CSV table of C-alpha atoms in Angstrom, one decimal:
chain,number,residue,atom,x,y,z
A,80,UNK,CA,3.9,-29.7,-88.6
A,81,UNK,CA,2.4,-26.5,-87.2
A,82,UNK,CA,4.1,-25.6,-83.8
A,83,UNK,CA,2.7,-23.8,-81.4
A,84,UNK,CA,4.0,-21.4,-78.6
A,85,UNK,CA,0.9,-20.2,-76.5
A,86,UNK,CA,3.0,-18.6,-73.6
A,87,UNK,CA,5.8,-16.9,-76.2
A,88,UNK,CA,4.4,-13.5,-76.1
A,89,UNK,CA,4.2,-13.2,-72.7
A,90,UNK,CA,7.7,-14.5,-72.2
A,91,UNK,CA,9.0,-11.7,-74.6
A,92,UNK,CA,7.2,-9.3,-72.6
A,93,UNK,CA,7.9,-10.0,-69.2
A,94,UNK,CA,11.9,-10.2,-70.4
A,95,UNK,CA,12.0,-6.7,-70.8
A,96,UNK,CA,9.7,-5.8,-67.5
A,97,UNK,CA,10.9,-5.2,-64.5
A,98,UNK,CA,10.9,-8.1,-61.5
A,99,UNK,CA,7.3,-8.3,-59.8
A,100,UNK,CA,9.4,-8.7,-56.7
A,101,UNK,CA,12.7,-7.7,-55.1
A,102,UNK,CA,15.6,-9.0,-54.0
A,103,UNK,CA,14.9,-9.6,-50.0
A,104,UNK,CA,16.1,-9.2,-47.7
A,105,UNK,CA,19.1,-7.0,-49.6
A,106,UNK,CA,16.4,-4.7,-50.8
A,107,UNK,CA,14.4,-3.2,-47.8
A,108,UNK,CA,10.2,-2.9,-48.7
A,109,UNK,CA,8.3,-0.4,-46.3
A,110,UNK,CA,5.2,-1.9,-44.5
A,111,UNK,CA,2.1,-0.4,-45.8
A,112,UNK,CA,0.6,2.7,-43.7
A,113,UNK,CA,-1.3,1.8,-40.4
A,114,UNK,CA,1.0,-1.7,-40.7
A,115,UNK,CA,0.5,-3.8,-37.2
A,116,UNK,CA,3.5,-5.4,-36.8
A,117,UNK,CA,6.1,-6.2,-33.7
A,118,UNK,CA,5.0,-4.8,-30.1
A,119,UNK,CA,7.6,-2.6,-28.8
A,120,UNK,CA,7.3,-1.3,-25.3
A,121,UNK,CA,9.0,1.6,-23.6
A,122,UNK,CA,9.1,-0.1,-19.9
A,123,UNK,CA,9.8,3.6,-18.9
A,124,UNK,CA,7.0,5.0,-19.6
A,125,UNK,CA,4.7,2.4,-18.2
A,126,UNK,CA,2.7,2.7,-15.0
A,127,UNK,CA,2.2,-0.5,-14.3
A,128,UNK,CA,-1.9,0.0,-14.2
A,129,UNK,CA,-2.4,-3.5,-16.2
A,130,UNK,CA,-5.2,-2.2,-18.4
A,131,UNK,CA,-3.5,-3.8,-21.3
A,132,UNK,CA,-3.6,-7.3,-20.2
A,133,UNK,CA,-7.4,-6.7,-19.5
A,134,UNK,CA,-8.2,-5.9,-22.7
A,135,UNK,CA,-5.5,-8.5,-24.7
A,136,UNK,CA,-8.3,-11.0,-25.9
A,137,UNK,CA,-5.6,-13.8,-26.8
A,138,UNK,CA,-4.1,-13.3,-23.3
A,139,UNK,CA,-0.5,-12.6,-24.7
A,140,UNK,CA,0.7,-9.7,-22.1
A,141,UNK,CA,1.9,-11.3,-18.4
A,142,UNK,CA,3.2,-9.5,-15.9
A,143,UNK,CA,5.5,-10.3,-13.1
A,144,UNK,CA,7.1,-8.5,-10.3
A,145,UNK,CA,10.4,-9.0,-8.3
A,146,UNK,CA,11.2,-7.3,-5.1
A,147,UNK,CA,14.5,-5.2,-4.9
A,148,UNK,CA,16.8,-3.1,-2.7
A,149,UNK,CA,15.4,-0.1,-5.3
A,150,UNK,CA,12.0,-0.8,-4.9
A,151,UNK,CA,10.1,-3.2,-7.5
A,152,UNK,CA,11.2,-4.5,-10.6
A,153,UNK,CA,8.2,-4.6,-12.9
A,154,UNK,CA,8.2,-6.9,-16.3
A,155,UNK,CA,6.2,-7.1,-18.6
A,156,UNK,CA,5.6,-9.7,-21.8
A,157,UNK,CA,4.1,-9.8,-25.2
A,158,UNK,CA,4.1,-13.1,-26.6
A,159,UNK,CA,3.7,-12.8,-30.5
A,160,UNK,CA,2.8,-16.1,-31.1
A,161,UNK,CA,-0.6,-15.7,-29.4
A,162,UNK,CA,-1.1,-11.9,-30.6
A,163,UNK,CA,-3.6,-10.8,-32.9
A,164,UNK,CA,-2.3,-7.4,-33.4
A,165,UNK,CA,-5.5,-6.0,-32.8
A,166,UNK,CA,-4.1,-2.8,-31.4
A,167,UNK,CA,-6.5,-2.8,-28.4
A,168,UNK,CA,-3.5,-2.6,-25.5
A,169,UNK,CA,-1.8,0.2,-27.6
A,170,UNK,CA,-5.1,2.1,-28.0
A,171,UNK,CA,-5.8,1.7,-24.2
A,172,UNK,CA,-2.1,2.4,-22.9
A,173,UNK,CA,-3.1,6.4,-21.0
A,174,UNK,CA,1.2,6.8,-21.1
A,175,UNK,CA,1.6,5.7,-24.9
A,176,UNK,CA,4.3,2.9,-23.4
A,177,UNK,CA,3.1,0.3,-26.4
A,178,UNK,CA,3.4,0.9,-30.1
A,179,UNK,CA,2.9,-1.6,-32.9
A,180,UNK,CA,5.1,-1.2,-34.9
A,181,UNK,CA,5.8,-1.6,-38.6
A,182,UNK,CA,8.6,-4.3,-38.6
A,183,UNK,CA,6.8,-7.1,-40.0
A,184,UNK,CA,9.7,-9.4,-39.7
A,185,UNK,CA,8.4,-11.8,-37.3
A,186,UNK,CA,9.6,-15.4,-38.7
A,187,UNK,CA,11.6,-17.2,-36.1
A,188,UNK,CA,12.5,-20.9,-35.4
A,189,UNK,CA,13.1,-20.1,-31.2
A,190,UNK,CA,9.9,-19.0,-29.8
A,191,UNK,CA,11.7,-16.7,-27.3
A,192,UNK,CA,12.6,-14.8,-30.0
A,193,UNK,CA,9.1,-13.7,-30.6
A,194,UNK,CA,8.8,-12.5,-27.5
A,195,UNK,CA,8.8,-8.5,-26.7
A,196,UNK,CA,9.5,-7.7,-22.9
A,197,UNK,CA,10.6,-4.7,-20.7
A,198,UNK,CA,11.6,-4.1,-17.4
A,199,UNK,CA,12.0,-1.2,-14.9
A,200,UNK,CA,12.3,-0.3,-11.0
A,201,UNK,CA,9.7,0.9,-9.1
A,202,UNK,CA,10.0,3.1,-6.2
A,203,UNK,CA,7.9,1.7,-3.8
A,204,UNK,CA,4.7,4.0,-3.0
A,205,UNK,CA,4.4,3.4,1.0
A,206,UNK,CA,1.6,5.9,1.8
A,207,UNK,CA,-2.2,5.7,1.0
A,208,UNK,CA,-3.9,6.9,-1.5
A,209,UNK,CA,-5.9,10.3,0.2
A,210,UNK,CA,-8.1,12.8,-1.4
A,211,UNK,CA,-8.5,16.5,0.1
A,212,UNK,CA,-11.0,19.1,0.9
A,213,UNK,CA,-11.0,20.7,-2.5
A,214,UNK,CA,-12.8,17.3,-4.3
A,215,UNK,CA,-16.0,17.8,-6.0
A,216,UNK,CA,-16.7,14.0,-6.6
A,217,UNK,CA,-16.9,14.4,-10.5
A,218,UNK,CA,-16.3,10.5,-10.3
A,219,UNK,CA,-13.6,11.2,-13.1
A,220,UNK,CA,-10.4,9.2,-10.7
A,221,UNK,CA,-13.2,6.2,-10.1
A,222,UNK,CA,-13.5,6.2,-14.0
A,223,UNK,CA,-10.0,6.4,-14.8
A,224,UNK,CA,-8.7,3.6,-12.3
A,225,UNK,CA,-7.8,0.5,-14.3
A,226,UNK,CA,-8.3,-1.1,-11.0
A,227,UNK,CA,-12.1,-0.2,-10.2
A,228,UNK,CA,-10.4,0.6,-6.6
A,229,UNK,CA,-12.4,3.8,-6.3
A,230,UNK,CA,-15.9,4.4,-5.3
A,231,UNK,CA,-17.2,7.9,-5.6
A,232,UNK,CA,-20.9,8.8,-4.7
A,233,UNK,CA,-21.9,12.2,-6.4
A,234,UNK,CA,-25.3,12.5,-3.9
A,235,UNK,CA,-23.8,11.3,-0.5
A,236,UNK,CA,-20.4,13.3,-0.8
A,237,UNK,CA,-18.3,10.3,-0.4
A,238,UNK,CA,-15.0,8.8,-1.5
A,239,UNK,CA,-13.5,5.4,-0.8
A,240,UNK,CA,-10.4,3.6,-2.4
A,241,UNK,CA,-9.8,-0.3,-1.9
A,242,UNK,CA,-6.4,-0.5,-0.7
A,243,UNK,CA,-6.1,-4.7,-1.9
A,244,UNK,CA,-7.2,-3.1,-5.6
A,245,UNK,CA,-5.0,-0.6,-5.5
A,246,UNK,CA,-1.6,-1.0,-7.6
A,247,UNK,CA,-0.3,2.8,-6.9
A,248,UNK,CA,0.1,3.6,-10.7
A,249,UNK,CA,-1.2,7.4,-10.2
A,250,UNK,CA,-3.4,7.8,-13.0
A,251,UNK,CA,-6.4,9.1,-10.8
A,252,UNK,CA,-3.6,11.7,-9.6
A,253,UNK,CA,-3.0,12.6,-13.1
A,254,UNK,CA,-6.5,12.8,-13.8
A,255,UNK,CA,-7.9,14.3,-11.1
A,256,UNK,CA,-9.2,18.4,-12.5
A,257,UNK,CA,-9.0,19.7,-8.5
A,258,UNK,CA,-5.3,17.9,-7.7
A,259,UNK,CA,-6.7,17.1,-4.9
A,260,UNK,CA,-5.8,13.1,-4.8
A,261,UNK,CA,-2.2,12.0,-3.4
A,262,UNK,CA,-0.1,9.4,-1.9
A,263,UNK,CA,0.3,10.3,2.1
A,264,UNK,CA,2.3,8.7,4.8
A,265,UNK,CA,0.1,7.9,7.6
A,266,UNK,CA,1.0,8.1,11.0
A,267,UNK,CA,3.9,5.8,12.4
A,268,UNK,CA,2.7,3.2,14.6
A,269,UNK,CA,4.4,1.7,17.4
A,270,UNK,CA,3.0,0.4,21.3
A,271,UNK,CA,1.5,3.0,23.1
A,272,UNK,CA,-0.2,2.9,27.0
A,273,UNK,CA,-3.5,3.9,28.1
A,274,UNK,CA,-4.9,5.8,31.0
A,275,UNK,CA,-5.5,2.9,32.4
A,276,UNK,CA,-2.3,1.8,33.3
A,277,UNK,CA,-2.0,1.3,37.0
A,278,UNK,CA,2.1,1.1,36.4
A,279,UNK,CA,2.8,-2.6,37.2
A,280,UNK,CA,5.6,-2.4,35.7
A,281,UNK,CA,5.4,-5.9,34.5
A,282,UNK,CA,5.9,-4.9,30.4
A,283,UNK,CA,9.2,-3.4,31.6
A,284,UNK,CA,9.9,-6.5,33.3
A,285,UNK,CA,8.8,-8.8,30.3
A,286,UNK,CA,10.2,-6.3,26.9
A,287,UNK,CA,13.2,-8.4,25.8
A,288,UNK,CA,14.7,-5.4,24.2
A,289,UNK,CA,14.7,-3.2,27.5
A,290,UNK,CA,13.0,-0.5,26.1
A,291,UNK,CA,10.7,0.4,28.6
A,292,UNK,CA,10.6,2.6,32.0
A,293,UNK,CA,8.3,2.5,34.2
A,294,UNK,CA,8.3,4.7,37.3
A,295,UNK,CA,5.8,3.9,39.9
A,296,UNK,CA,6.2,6.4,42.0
A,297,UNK,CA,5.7,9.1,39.5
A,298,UNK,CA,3.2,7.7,37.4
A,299,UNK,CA,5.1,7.5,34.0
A,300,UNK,CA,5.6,4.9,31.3
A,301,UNK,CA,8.0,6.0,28.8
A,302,UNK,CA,9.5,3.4,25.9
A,303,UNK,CA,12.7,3.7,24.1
A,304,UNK,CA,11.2,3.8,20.1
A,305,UNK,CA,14.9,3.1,18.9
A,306,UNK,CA,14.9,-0.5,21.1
A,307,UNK,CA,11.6,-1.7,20.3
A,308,UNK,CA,11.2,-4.3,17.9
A,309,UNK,CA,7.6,-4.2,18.2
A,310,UNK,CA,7.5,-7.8,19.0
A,311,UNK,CA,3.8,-7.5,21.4
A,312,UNK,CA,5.1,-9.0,24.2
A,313,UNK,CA,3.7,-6.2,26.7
A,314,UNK,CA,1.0,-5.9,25.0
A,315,UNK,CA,0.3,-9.7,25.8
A,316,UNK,CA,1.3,-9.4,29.3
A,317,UNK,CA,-0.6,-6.1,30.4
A,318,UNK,CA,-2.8,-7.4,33.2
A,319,UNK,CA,-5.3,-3.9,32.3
A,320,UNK,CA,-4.9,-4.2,28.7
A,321,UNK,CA,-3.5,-0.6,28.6
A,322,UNK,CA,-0.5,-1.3,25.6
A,323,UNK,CA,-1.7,-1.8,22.2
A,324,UNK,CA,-0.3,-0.6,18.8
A,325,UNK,CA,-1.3,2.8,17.5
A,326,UNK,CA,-0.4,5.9,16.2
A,327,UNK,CA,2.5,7.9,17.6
A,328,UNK,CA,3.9,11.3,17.6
């Protein structure tokens, strides 16, 4: 009876070869180069402009924010199970706060596992966003905001931000070649009285804090800023609608 061993030769051979694979995880492989693996994200150096959830396709980044006593705490969320690692929020991130990375050891049996987040307080930004004498209207803040808050026309000489668009993430600062763009305080407000004021004295009479004077005699109104609680009650019960809420010194 012939026998026959088709396989034999390759058996022999691969016994003295070395292992077409290695021991993992004991023995650590490198990703290959430009490898797109787990998100990391350096909540420091974000912005908070939201350009990367804009251009996430899948619709994996969210983003949620939490008043403080500091200010705002900003989080943010990369949900691998609905990531392509396309790259596109890394390539778009101005401050280089996301990197794919090349840990490619992503297999988990708890989805919260495969989730990447960061957070970090905010200073709140309280004053406007303002631009100064020196712009040129190059357009290049307009083009920059991840927002689309600013409007620049090059022929007309004007500027105009949407304050409801704008998040206060300072890029168009940044950006801006004349450094003419800046967050500025405006003007306290509080009540203030008109010339018409014929000195009734019936908003002294009706102010349940007591902050204000009026001296018929002399013609003067004064109000006690530190008392005020801005409540509008004079303002209501001005008979010449003189008291209104404006700008003060």
């Amino acid at each position: 009876m012939k026998f026959s061993f088709p396989f034999l030769k390759e058996a022999l051979g691969n016994l003295f070869s070395k292992p077409s694979t290695v021991n993992f995880p004991k023995v650590a492989v490198e990703a290959a180069p430009k490898y797109r693996g787990r998100i990391a994200y350096d909540a420091e150096k974000c912005v908070n402009c939201g350009m990367c959830i804009k251009v996430c396709s899948p619709g994996a980044i969210t983003r949620t924010s939490e008043d403080v006593p500091e200010g705002e705490k900003i989080t943010y969320e990369f949900d691998l199970t609905s990531c392509t690692f396309c790259g596109m929020c890394q390539d778009f991130c101005t401050t280089n706060a996301i990197e794919l990375t090349a840990d490619y050891h992503m297999v988990a049996t708890d989805p919260a596992d495969l989730i990447s987040r960061g957070s970090r307080i905010k200073k709140k930004v309280t004053g406007k966003l303002t631009c100064g004498d020196a712009c040129v209207y190059c357009t290049l803040c307009a083009k920059q905001c991840p927002e689309g808050a600013i409007t620049v026309d090059r022929a007309n000489k004007t500027w105009e931000v949407d304050e409801s668009k704008c998040v206060k993430c300072g890029i168009c600062i940044d950006k801006c070649p004349k450094k003419c763009l800046s967050f500025a305080e405006g003007d306290a407000e509080g009540v203030v009285c008109s010339d018409s004021c014929v000195y009734c004295t019936l908003c002294a009479k009706k102010c349940p804090s007591e902050a204000i004077t009026v001296d018929r005699a002399n013609k003067t109104w004064e109000i006690d800023r530190e008392k005020c609680t801005q409540c509008g009650i004079c303002i209501n019960a001005c008979p010449k609608k003189s008291l209104s809420m404006g700008a003060i010194e």
